[in-house]
Amino acid sequence: MSAPAPSLFSPEAQAMIAQLGLVRGRANLEEFAATLQELAEQDHQIIAVTSDSRGSGKLGPFGKALPKQIVEVGIAEQNLVGITAGLAAGGKQSFGVSPACFLTARALEQIKNDVCYSDVPATLVGISAGVSYGALGSTHHSLHDLAALRAISNITILVPADNFETRAAIQAAAASPHPVYVRFGKAAMIDLQEPEARFEVGKAITLREGTDVAFIATGETVIHCLLAAEKLAQDGIQARVVSMHTIKPLDEKAILEAGRECRAVVTAEEHSIHGGLGEACAGVLMQAGVAVPLRIVGIPDEDTVTGSQADIFRHYGISMEGLSQTALELLEKSESLA
Amino acid sequence: MTDHELQLKSNQYRQKLLRYITEAGAGHTGGSLSCVDILNVLYNRVMNVSPENFNRPDRDRYIQSKGHSVEALYVVLADKGFYPESELETLCRYQSPFVGHPTRKVPGIEMNTGALGHGLPICVGLAIAAKLDGAQHRIFTLLGDGELAEGSNWEAAMSAAHYGLDNLTAILDHNTLQITGHTRDVCSNEPVDEKFASFGWHVVTVDGHDFAALTEVLTAKPVEGKPTIVIANTTKGRGVSFMENVVSWHHGVPSPEQYETAQAELVQAENELSEIR
């Protein structure tokens, strides 16, 4: 029995997914929990810390299998981050898991000081990030976390696009002697990568080559860019698709290549348009003197529209249709400039 | 080391921290003077920590949550041989590692602290890590009483009791003053002993300048299954008559004249102590 069709995709997009033979995976959240448990079974120094979030973090099986390797702090994010830092300073490879919105807003000072300034091997896992909580409203949306953490030194920021990237990101975090932040949502994902594809922290993965327009995207928006590229190909437009799974350190080379080799650049992220991937790309291009039409697709600076994650994505043009339209408009602008 | 020798050492520590704060033109004088005796007892009588064992996992851990009184810690760590005392002449100067709050760039310092309300949660993590390893070392933290207004302390207090962390001892530098005034006027934390007791902690109250009493409570066998809070009643600005219990010395820096007066008092006290000997 196949899983129900993800509502994140229009019927046309779903047909495209089928046509491309893309395989549905599970939620990155589930892939994270399974990966962490596998690693923790092999390495008893790995400790998960949860803030009444083992259910939402899919860590119930982890807690049952490895009860000594899970620390529950209750609904207390500042304490969660402090304890995660203390465990790391005490020789553990600790993973603090909490909804991204609370983790990175309520406990930002603990992230800045206890984890990053002290530079301990702690990983912070922001679950249900972006607008995953959809209709629960702005209190539960995490549209600031990339902006906030980008401004803090000593932390690697990973936003995986599919199960493959999630598994690799958690493996990298578990091996890192420094702070790492990993964020993802809870919707079922589509597998984008070939299993043998190489994931390297700080090195973007080009999923599709093209020189007309480049999509540079991160996390759960990448699939929509890939579908948009396929749709544009029907009109003879060759779009590059780059999965920027590492927000920090940023793969500046991939961004500059996109800016120099393509006529337009569209960035996409499940985050505020302020301070996230898009502005980071713009900064890289501008500072290198690369002038290319650029559009930052994300959540605009307004009270976010109500609805499910799918509704919100569609509303703000994070869809095959919206992204391909944005690319076309930008290419027209590019031609008028030429 | 006898109580008398510790008294002389504290007097020396006070002279040194006043010197380096005055020369730097920056620092937290009052709170450093109030916690010197506690640090003296911890480092010279209680904790198993030294430059030689600092990379070993079985060393005792000290986290200074009230990081603004780092000048007291700096002179104690120099005395323990973590670095030459002359390095303190760079205190708060350009590119010095000896900044106004603890950082791991300074040998002997475990974690970067100074933003308040952070030490106790970190110590809960350290204590849980030690329990998981079946290790016997102890975790100590020094809290300020003004700091207790930060809610993260109480989150950590709950979890320390929940996990039965009897390897964790928090010491409250209970000098009752904070930057704005008396703690009871700013935001009262009293009765602080009952608060910790109700959270499931073993509570001990002690004179924070009494070496024998501090030693007794800090070397006592912990109550099984309970974290310990030592409420150490102290005097802010202790040892310098015109600084004692004067709130402006929270981060006041002595003028050259005030410095001479303070040092003269401490030298006189040192001479009297030496005569007793």
PDB file of N, CA and C in Angstrom, chain A residues 153-186:
ATOM      1  N   SER A 153      29.233  32.741  15.671  1.00  0.00           N
ATOM      2  CA  SER A 153      30.390  31.992  15.171  1.00  0.00           C
ATOM      3  C   SER A 153      30.467  30.619  15.834  1.00  0.00           C
ATOM      4  N   ASN A 154      31.263  29.739  15.222  1.00  0.00           N
ATOM      5  CA  ASN A 154      31.521  28.391  15.749  1.00  0.00           C
ATOM      6  C   ASN A 154      30.345  27.439  15.625  1.00  0.00           C
ATOM      7  N   ILE A 155      29.462  27.624  14.650  1.00  0.00           N
ATOM      8  CA  ILE A 155      28.403  26.613  14.490  1.00  0.00           C
ATOM      9  C   ILE A 155      28.195  26.314  13.009  1.00  0.00           C
ATOM     10  N   THR A 156      28.067  25.031  12.734  1.00  0.00           N
ATOM     11  CA  THR A 156      27.739  24.566  11.385  1.00  0.00           C
ATOM     12  C   THR A 156      26.222  24.430  11.294  1.00  0.00           C
ATOM     13  N   ILE A 157      25.644  24.912  10.203  1.00  0.00           N
ATOM     14  CA  ILE A 157      24.183  24.869  10.050  1.00  0.00           C
ATOM     15  C   ILE A 157      23.831  23.979   8.859  1.00  0.00           C
ATOM     16  N   LEU A 158      23.077  22.923   9.118  1.00  0.00           N
ATOM     17  CA  LEU A 158      22.715  21.959   8.086  1.00  0.00           C
ATOM     18  C   LEU A 158      21.199  21.899   7.921  1.00  0.00           C
ATOM     19  N   VAL A 159      20.751  21.992   6.666  1.00  0.00           N
ATOM     20  CA  VAL A 159      19.317  21.918   6.375  1.00  0.00           C
ATOM     21  C   VAL A 159      19.123  20.890   5.263  1.00  0.00           C
ATOM     22  N   PRO A 160      18.922  19.635   5.630  1.00  0.00           N
ATOM     23  CA  PRO A 160      18.869  18.593   4.601  1.00  0.00           C
ATOM     24  C   PRO A 160      17.579  18.619   3.783  1.00  0.00           C
ATOM     25  N   ALA A 161      17.723  18.193   2.525  1.00  0.00           N
ATOM     26  CA  ALA A 161      16.603  18.257   1.584  1.00  0.00           C
ATOM     27  C   ALA A 161      15.841  16.944   1.480  1.00  0.00           C
ATOM     28  N   ASP A 162      16.472  15.853   1.824  1.00  0.00           N
ATOM     29  CA  ASP A 162      15.783  14.568   1.728  1.00  0.00           C
ATOM     30  C   ASP A 162      16.367  13.603   2.761  1.00  0.00           C
ATOM     31  N   ASN A 163      15.895  12.389   2.764  1.00  0.00           N
ATOM     32  CA  ASN A 163      16.346  11.408   3.755  1.00  0.00           C
ATOM     33  C   ASN A 163      17.845  11.152   3.649  1.00  0.00           C
ATOM     34  N   PHE A 164      18.337  11.130   2.414  1.00  0.00           N
ATOM     35  CA  PHE A 164      19.757  10.869   2.212  1.00  0.00           C
ATOM     36  C   PHE A 164      20.592  11.948   2.882  1.00  0.00           C
ATOM     37  N   GLU A 165      20.226  13.205   2.625  1.00  0.00           N
ATOM     38  CA  GLU A 165      20.991  14.311   3.220  1.00  0.00           C
ATOM     39  C   GLU A 165      20.834  14.324   4.740  1.00  0.00           C
ATOM     40  N   THR A 166      19.652  13.952   5.213  1.00  0.00           N
ATOM     41  CA  THR A 166      19.429  13.931   6.662  1.00  0.00           C
ATOM     42  C   THR A 166      20.331  12.919   7.337  1.00  0.00           C
ATOM     43  N   ARG A 167      20.383  11.731   6.765  1.00  0.00           N
ATOM     44  CA  ARG A 167      21.227  10.680   7.338  1.00  0.00           C
ATOM     45  C   ARG A 167      22.688  11.133   7.369  1.00  0.00           C
ATOM     46  N   ALA A 168      23.123  11.709   6.253  1.00  0.00           N
ATOM     47  CA  ALA A 168      24.520  12.148   6.163  1.00  0.00           C
ATOM     48  C   ALA A 168      24.785  13.305   7.136  1.00  0.00           C
ATOM     49  N   ALA A 169      23.800  14.187   7.281  1.00  0.00           N
ATOM     50  CA  ALA A 169      23.968  15.337   8.180  1.00  0.00           C
ATOM     51  C   ALA A 169      24.107  14.875   9.628  1.00  0.00           C
ATOM     52  N   ILE A 170      23.300  13.910  10.022  1.00  0.00           N
ATOM     53  CA  ILE A 170      23.356  13.417  11.414  1.00  0.00           C
ATOM     54  C   ILE A 170      24.662  12.656  11.650  1.00  0.00           C
ATOM     55  N   GLN A 171      25.096  11.914  10.645  1.00  0.00           N
ATOM     56  CA  GLN A 171      26.385  11.220  10.776  1.00  0.00           C
ATOM     57  C   GLN A 171      27.524  12.227  10.929  1.00  0.00           C
ATOM     58  N   ALA A 172      27.456  13.299  10.141  1.00  0.00           N
ATOM     59  CA  ALA A 172      28.503  14.328  10.225  1.00  0.00           C
ATOM     60  C   ALA A 172      28.468  15.008  11.591  1.00  0.00           C
ATOM     61  N   ALA A 173      27.258  15.282  12.076  1.00  0.00           N
ATOM     62  CA  ALA A 173      27.124  15.951  13.381  1.00  0.00           C
ATOM     63  C   ALA A 173      27.679  15.067  14.493  1.00  0.00           C
ATOM     64  N   ALA A 174      27.408  13.770  14.404  1.00  0.00           N
ATOM     65  CA  ALA A 174      27.855  12.850  15.453  1.00  0.00           C
ATOM     66  C   ALA A 174      29.373  12.722  15.476  1.00  0.00           C
ATOM     67  N   ALA A 175      30.010  13.062  14.358  1.00  0.00           N
ATOM     68  CA  ALA A 175      31.470  12.964  14.285  1.00  0.00           C
ATOM     69  C   ALA A 175      32.148  14.309  14.514  1.00  0.00           C
ATOM     70  N   SER A 176      31.359  15.352  14.684  1.00  0.00           N
ATOM     71  CA  SER A 176      31.951  16.693  14.762  1.00  0.00           C
ATOM     72  C   SER A 176      32.396  17.037  16.181  1.00  0.00           C
ATOM     73  N   PRO A 177      33.595  17.593  16.325  1.00  0.00           N
ATOM     74  CA  PRO A 177      34.029  18.072  17.649  1.00  0.00           C
ATOM     75  C   PRO A 177      33.516  19.473  17.960  1.00  0.00           C
ATOM     76  N   HIS A 178      32.724  20.034  17.059  1.00  0.00           N
ATOM     77  CA  HIS A 178      32.240  21.416  17.223  1.00  0.00           C
ATOM     78  C   HIS A 178      30.707  21.460  17.170  1.00  0.00           C
ATOM     79  N   PRO A 179      30.120  22.615  17.499  1.00  0.00           N
ATOM     80  CA  PRO A 179      28.652  22.731  17.472  1.00  0.00           C
ATOM     81  C   PRO A 179      28.056  22.596  16.069  1.00  0.00           C
ATOM     82  N   VAL A 180      26.899  21.969  16.027  1.00  0.00           N
ATOM     83  CA  VAL A 180      26.169  21.806  14.766  1.00  0.00           C
ATOM     84  C   VAL A 180      24.689  22.085  15.041  1.00  0.00           C
ATOM     85  N   TYR A 181      24.046  22.740  14.091  1.00  0.00           N
ATOM     86  CA  TYR A 181      22.587  22.888  14.126  1.00  0.00           C
ATOM     87  C   TYR A 181      22.022  22.194  12.895  1.00  0.00           C
ATOM     88  N   VAL A 182      21.053  21.322  13.105  1.00  0.00           N
ATOM     89  CA  VAL A 182      20.382  20.655  11.986  1.00  0.00           C
ATOM     90  C   VAL A 182      18.896  20.978  12.110  1.00  0.00           C
ATOM     91  N   ARG A 183      18.276  21.368  11.005  1.00  0.00           N
ATOM     92  CA  ARG A 183      16.840  21.685  11.082  1.00  0.00           C
ATOM     93  C   ARG A 183      16.089  21.040   9.920  1.00  0.00           C
ATOM     94  N   PHE A 184      14.882  20.587  10.236  1.00  0.00           N
ATOM     95  CA  PHE A 184      14.026  20.004   9.200  1.00  0.00           C
ATOM     96  C   PHE A 184      12.582  19.973   9.689  1.00  0.00           C
ATOM     97  N   GLY A 185      11.696  19.639   8.747  1.00  0.00           N
ATOM     98  CA  GLY A 185      10.275  19.594   9.061  1.00  0.00           C
ATOM     99  C   GLY A 185       9.788  18.175   9.242  1.00  0.00           C
ATOM    100  N   LYS A 186       8.484  18.031   9.153  1.00  0.00           N
ATOM    101  CA  LYS A 186       7.921  16.715   9.440  1.00  0.00           C
ATOM    102  C   LYS A 186       7.121  16.116   8.289  1.00  0.00           C
TER     103      LYS A 186
END
